[in-house]
Amino acid sequence: MDCYTLNTKRFAGLVWIFRVTGFLCSLLSLGFGIILANSKYWCLWEFDSNVVQLIYIGLWEAYYHWEFNFSGTETIILVHSPVNSTWTISPEFQCARNLILLEMLIKPVVVIFSSAALRVSIIKASVPEIQIVCYKCSVLILILSSLCTIISVTWNHVVDLYGNTTLDFPPTFPVKKEALIKKHNT
């Protein structure tokens, strides 16, 4: 029995490293999820047009450089266009948006559960099962949110790779989809 308590004391600092690392990983996962949701590189399309050559399509906004002649001077403006109801949005693109939105809504729950587990270990609660339940809930929710991310990114990539997307621009867009030369892998 004395040997067991000696080993437990020796690895007590190591346990704290794992606890804090788990909490930091959940924060990092939330940060990467925010970066992914705000990414403007879900689709990168190249066009045969003098006005717009490249369009960067994100989940909620499209970006492009609009070239036009203003009083004899060639002018280039960065334009942000929301991807809203005026666009013809494909079901797979809408599914990717919904899955990323779901992932962004449940990632804070992961952070809450992992911080609760860390807090329970700090106060040395008399019921250690609470900490175990918090860690298990955190892991299960993190797995669910990771599946949402993997499915949305993979599905978008496969559909964009095989060219089956039905994403179409609004009528007022400066370039038509018929001028599409190439869909770049992003």
mmCIF file of C-alpha atoms in Angstrom:
data_model
loop_
_atom_site.group_PDB
_atom_site.id
_atom_site.type_symbol
_atom_site.label_atom_id
_atom_site.label_comp_id
_atom_site.label_asym_id
_atom_site.label_seq_id
_atom_site.Cartn_x
_atom_site.Cartn_y
_atom_site.Cartn_z
ATOM 1 C CA MET A 1 0.000 0.000 0.000
ATOM 2 C CA ASP A 2 2.868 2.387 0.773
ATOM 3 C CA CYS A 3 4.270 1.833 -2.717
ATOM 4 C CA TYR A 4 0.936 2.861 -4.235
ATOM 5 C CA THR A 5 0.816 6.184 -2.366
ATOM 6 C CA LEU A 6 4.442 6.896 -3.271
ATOM 7 C CA ASN A 7 3.718 6.451 -6.989
ATOM 8 C CA THR A 8 0.551 8.503 -6.680
ATOM 9 C CA LYS A 9 2.464 11.390 -5.118
ATOM 10 C CA ARG A 10 5.220 11.149 -7.700
ATOM 11 C CA PHE A 11 2.796 11.465 -10.651
ATOM 12 C CA ALA A 12 0.510 14.107 -9.105
ATOM 13 C CA GLY A 13 2.178 16.897 -11.100
ATOM 14 C CA LEU A 14 1.861 14.898 -14.289
ATOM 15 C CA VAL A 15 -1.902 14.555 -13.774
ATOM 16 C CA TRP A 16 -2.228 18.341 -13.631
ATOM 17 C CA ILE A 17 -0.323 18.679 -16.891
ATOM 18 C CA PHE A 18 -2.861 16.393 -18.585
ATOM 19 C CA ARG A 19 -5.818 18.257 -17.079
ATOM 20 C CA VAL A 20 -4.591 21.668 -18.191
ATOM 21 C CA THR A 21 -3.595 20.280 -21.598
ATOM 22 C CA GLY A 22 -7.122 18.908 -22.079
ATOM 23 C CA PHE A 23 -8.619 22.301 -21.265
ATOM 24 C CA LEU A 24 -6.194 24.112 -23.580
ATOM 25 C CA CYS A 25 -6.953 21.636 -26.383
ATOM 26 C CA SER A 26 -10.675 22.338 -26.044
ATOM 27 C CA LEU A 27 -9.958 26.084 -26.291
ATOM 28 C CA LEU A 28 -7.735 25.450 -29.305
ATOM 29 C CA SER A 29 -10.481 23.400 -30.936
ATOM 30 C CA LEU A 30 -12.914 26.279 -30.446
ATOM 31 C CA GLY A 31 -10.424 28.713 -31.977
ATOM 32 C CA PHE A 32 -9.806 26.522 -35.017
ATOM 33 C CA GLY A 33 -13.567 26.110 -35.451
ATOM 34 C CA ILE A 34 -14.008 29.882 -35.529
ATOM 35 C CA ILE A 35 -11.211 30.215 -38.085
ATOM 36 C CA LEU A 36 -12.767 27.496 -40.263
ATOM 37 C CA ALA A 37 -16.242 29.031 -40.099
ATOM 38 C CA ASN A 38 -14.896 32.445 -41.116
ATOM 39 C CA SER A 39 -12.677 31.069 -43.873
ATOM 40 C CA LYS A 40 -13.234 32.615 -47.270
ATOM 41 C CA TYR A 41 -11.575 29.723 -49.102
ATOM 42 C CA TRP A 42 -14.330 27.100 -49.210
ATOM 43 C CA CYS A 43 -14.431 27.492 -52.987
ATOM 44 C CA LEU A 44 -11.930 29.244 -55.237
ATOM 45 C CA TRP A 45 -13.143 29.693 -58.793
ATOM 46 C CA GLU A 46 -11.253 31.169 -61.744
ATOM 47 C CA PHE A 47 -13.122 32.953 -64.548
ATOM 48 C CA ASP A 48 -12.403 34.018 -68.102
ATOM 49 C CA SER A 49 -13.470 37.610 -67.602
ATOM 50 C CA ASN A 50 -11.883 41.038 -67.748
ATOM 51 C CA VAL A 51 -13.939 42.201 -64.776
ATOM 52 C CA VAL A 52 -13.466 39.361 -62.242
ATOM 53 C CA GLN A 53 -10.736 36.714 -62.510
ATOM 54 C CA LEU A 54 -10.988 34.939 -59.119
ATOM 55 C CA ILE A 55 -13.835 34.515 -56.654
ATOM 56 C CA TYR A 56 -13.210 33.312 -53.113
ATOM 57 C CA ILE A 57 -16.418 31.801 -51.784
ATOM 58 C CA GLY A 58 -16.793 31.314 -48.046
ATOM 59 C CA LEU A 59 -19.783 29.856 -46.248
ATOM 60 C CA TRP A 60 -21.455 33.207 -45.689
ATOM 61 C CA GLU A 61 -19.621 35.645 -47.958
ATOM 62 C CA ALA A 62 -17.926 35.787 -51.347
ATOM 63 C CA TYR A 63 -14.898 37.958 -52.072
ATOM 64 C CA TYR A 64 -13.558 39.072 -55.413
ATOM 65 C CA HIS A 65 -11.430 41.793 -56.980
ATOM 66 C CA TRP A 66 -13.516 43.880 -59.354
ATOM 67 C CA GLU A 67 -11.495 45.529 -62.106
ATOM 68 C CA PHE A 68 -12.988 48.477 -63.947
ATOM 69 C CA ASN A 69 -11.919 51.585 -65.811
ATOM 70 C CA PHE A 70 -12.570 54.797 -63.894
ATOM 71 C CA SER A 71 -11.777 57.979 -65.859
ATOM 72 C CA GLY A 72 -9.087 56.234 -67.872
ATOM 73 C CA THR A 73 -7.502 54.627 -64.821
ATOM 74 C CA GLU A 74 -7.631 50.894 -64.190
ATOM 75 C CA THR A 75 -9.132 50.466 -60.706
ATOM 76 C CA ILE A 76 -9.320 47.296 -58.622
ATOM 77 C CA ILE A 77 -11.714 47.074 -55.672
ATOM 78 C CA LEU A 78 -12.107 44.222 -53.186
ATOM 79 C CA VAL A 79 -15.829 43.435 -53.024
ATOM 80 C CA HIS A 80 -17.648 41.445 -50.314
ATOM 81 C CA SER A 81 -20.926 39.892 -51.381
ATOM 82 C CA PRO A 82 -23.077 37.979 -48.870
ATOM 83 C CA VAL A 83 -24.061 34.461 -49.899
ATOM 84 C CA ASN A 84 -27.760 34.832 -49.158
ATOM 85 C CA SER A 85 -31.142 34.010 -50.667
ATOM 86 C CA THR A 86 -30.314 35.794 -53.952
ATOM 87 C CA TRP A 87 -27.799 33.022 -54.705
ATOM 88 C CA THR A 88 -28.794 29.568 -55.888
ATOM 89 C CA ILE A 89 -27.361 27.595 -52.982
ATOM 90 C CA SER A 90 -26.806 23.885 -53.501
ATOM 91 C CA PRO A 91 -28.033 21.399 -50.884
ATOM 92 C CA GLU A 92 -24.490 20.238 -50.092
ATOM 93 C CA PHE A 93 -23.345 23.824 -49.533
ATOM 94 C CA GLN A 94 -26.346 24.477 -47.281
ATOM 95 C CA CYS A 95 -25.596 21.250 -45.405
ATOM 96 C CA ALA A 96 -21.972 22.350 -44.918
ATOM 97 C CA ARG A 97 -23.185 25.684 -43.556
ATOM 98 C CA ASN A 98 -25.587 23.988 -41.151
ATOM 99 C CA LEU A 99 -22.986 21.484 -39.932
ATOM 100 C CA ILE A 100 -20.396 24.204 -39.309
ATOM 101 C CA LEU A 101 -23.030 26.287 -37.518
ATOM 102 C CA LEU A 102 -23.929 23.279 -35.348
ATOM 103 C CA GLU A 103 -20.252 22.701 -34.644
ATOM 104 C CA MET A 104 -19.813 26.339 -33.617
ATOM 105 C CA LEU A 105 -22.801 26.164 -31.286
ATOM 106 C CA ILE A 106 -21.641 23.038 -29.442
ATOM 107 C CA LYS A 107 -17.907 23.824 -29.159
ATOM 108 C CA PRO A 108 -18.489 26.262 -26.245
ATOM 109 C CA VAL A 109 -20.235 23.418 -24.404
ATOM 110 C CA VAL A 110 -17.006 21.403 -24.690
ATOM 111 C CA VAL A 111 -15.077 24.294 -23.151
ATOM 112 C CA ILE A 112 -17.654 24.604 -20.351
ATOM 113 C CA PHE A 113 -17.476 20.902 -19.470
ATOM 114 C CA SER A 114 -13.677 20.767 -19.584
ATOM 115 C CA SER A 115 -13.381 23.911 -17.449
ATOM 116 C CA ALA A 116 -15.923 22.447 -14.997
ATOM 117 C CA ALA A 117 -13.841 19.268 -14.738
ATOM 118 C CA LEU A 118 -10.724 21.352 -14.160
ATOM 119 C CA ARG A 119 -12.528 23.400 -11.518
ATOM 120 C CA VAL A 120 -13.760 20.260 -9.736
ATOM 121 C CA SER A 121 -10.193 18.965 -9.566
ATOM 122 C CA ILE A 122 -8.938 22.318 -8.239
ATOM 123 C CA ILE A 123 -11.435 22.420 -5.366
ATOM 124 C CA LYS A 124 -10.804 18.717 -4.652
ATOM 125 C CA ALA A 125 -14.482 17.828 -4.548
ATOM 126 C CA SER A 126 -15.542 14.952 -2.340
ATOM 127 C CA VAL A 127 -17.350 13.331 -5.285
ATOM 128 C CA PRO A 128 -14.760 12.611 -8.028
ATOM 129 C CA GLU A 129 -17.451 11.094 -10.260
ATOM 130 C CA ILE A 130 -18.524 14.626 -11.207
ATOM 131 C CA GLN A 131 -15.131 15.221 -12.764
ATOM 132 C CA ILE A 132 -15.302 11.944 -14.686
ATOM 133 C CA VAL A 133 -18.798 12.779 -15.991
ATOM 134 C CA CYS A 134 -17.609 16.246 -17.085
ATOM 135 C CA TYR A 135 -14.667 14.759 -18.972
ATOM 136 C CA LYS A 136 -16.845 12.120 -20.636
ATOM 137 C CA CYS A 137 -19.426 14.720 -21.717
ATOM 138 C CA SER A 138 -16.654 16.948 -23.024
ATOM 139 C CA VAL A 139 -15.139 14.132 -25.077
ATOM 140 C CA LEU A 140 -18.482 12.990 -26.517
ATOM 141 C CA ILE A 141 -19.479 16.504 -27.548
ATOM 142 C CA LEU A 142 -16.015 17.132 -28.999
ATOM 143 C CA ILE A 143 -16.310 13.955 -31.079
ATOM 144 C CA LEU A 144 -19.742 15.069 -32.337
ATOM 145 C CA SER A 145 -18.474 18.517 -33.305
ATOM 146 C CA SER A 146 -15.420 17.004 -34.994
ATOM 147 C CA LEU A 147 -17.680 14.717 -37.031
ATOM 148 C CA CYS A 148 -19.694 17.761 -38.132
ATOM 149 C CA THR A 149 -16.494 19.460 -39.275
ATOM 150 C CA ILE A 150 -15.101 16.395 -41.056
ATOM 151 C CA ILE A 151 -18.359 15.690 -42.880
ATOM 152 C CA SER A 152 -18.869 19.276 -44.040
ATOM 153 C CA VAL A 153 -15.293 19.808 -45.237
ATOM 154 C CA THR A 154 -15.038 16.403 -46.938
ATOM 155 C CA TRP A 155 -18.419 16.670 -48.624
ATOM 156 C CA ASN A 156 -17.671 20.172 -49.901
ATOM 157 C CA HIS A 157 -14.280 19.070 -51.224
ATOM 158 C CA VAL A 158 -15.637 15.981 -53.008
ATOM 159 C CA VAL A 159 -18.521 17.867 -54.624
ATOM 160 C CA ASP A 160 -16.213 20.698 -55.688
ATOM 161 C CA LEU A 161 -13.640 18.210 -56.997
ATOM 162 C CA TYR A 162 -16.153 16.361 -59.181
ATOM 163 C CA GLY A 163 -17.826 19.571 -60.347
ATOM 164 C CA ASN A 164 -21.373 18.689 -59.306
ATOM 165 C CA THR A 165 -22.091 21.822 -57.299
ATOM 166 C CA THR A 166 -25.167 23.852 -58.203
ATOM 167 C CA LEU A 167 -23.996 27.019 -56.446
ATOM 168 C CA ASP A 168 -24.943 29.872 -58.757
ATOM 169 C CA PHE A 169 -24.543 33.629 -58.581
ATOM 170 C CA PRO A 170 -27.315 36.218 -58.253
ATOM 171 C CA PRO A 171 -28.466 38.015 -61.425
ATOM 172 C CA THR A 172 -26.654 41.235 -60.454
ATOM 173 C CA PHE A 173 -23.272 39.514 -60.072
ATOM 174 C CA PRO A 174 -20.560 40.966 -62.371
ATOM 175 C CA VAL A 175 -19.647 37.576 -63.877
ATOM 176 C CA LYS A 176 -21.735 34.604 -65.012
ATOM 177 C CA LYS A 177 -21.040 30.988 -64.145
ATOM 178 C CA GLU A 178 -20.661 30.171 -67.841
ATOM 179 C CA ALA A 179 -17.309 32.026 -67.791
ATOM 180 C CA LEU A 180 -15.925 29.563 -65.228
ATOM 181 C CA ILE A 181 -12.533 28.203 -66.294
ATOM 182 C CA LYS A 182 -11.356 26.221 -63.292
ATOM 183 C CA LYS A 183 -12.339 25.277 -59.763
ATOM 184 C CA HIS A 184 -9.208 25.289 -57.633
ATOM 185 C CA ASN A 185 -8.742 22.854 -54.753
ATOM 186 C CA THR A 186 -8.857 24.633 -51.414
#
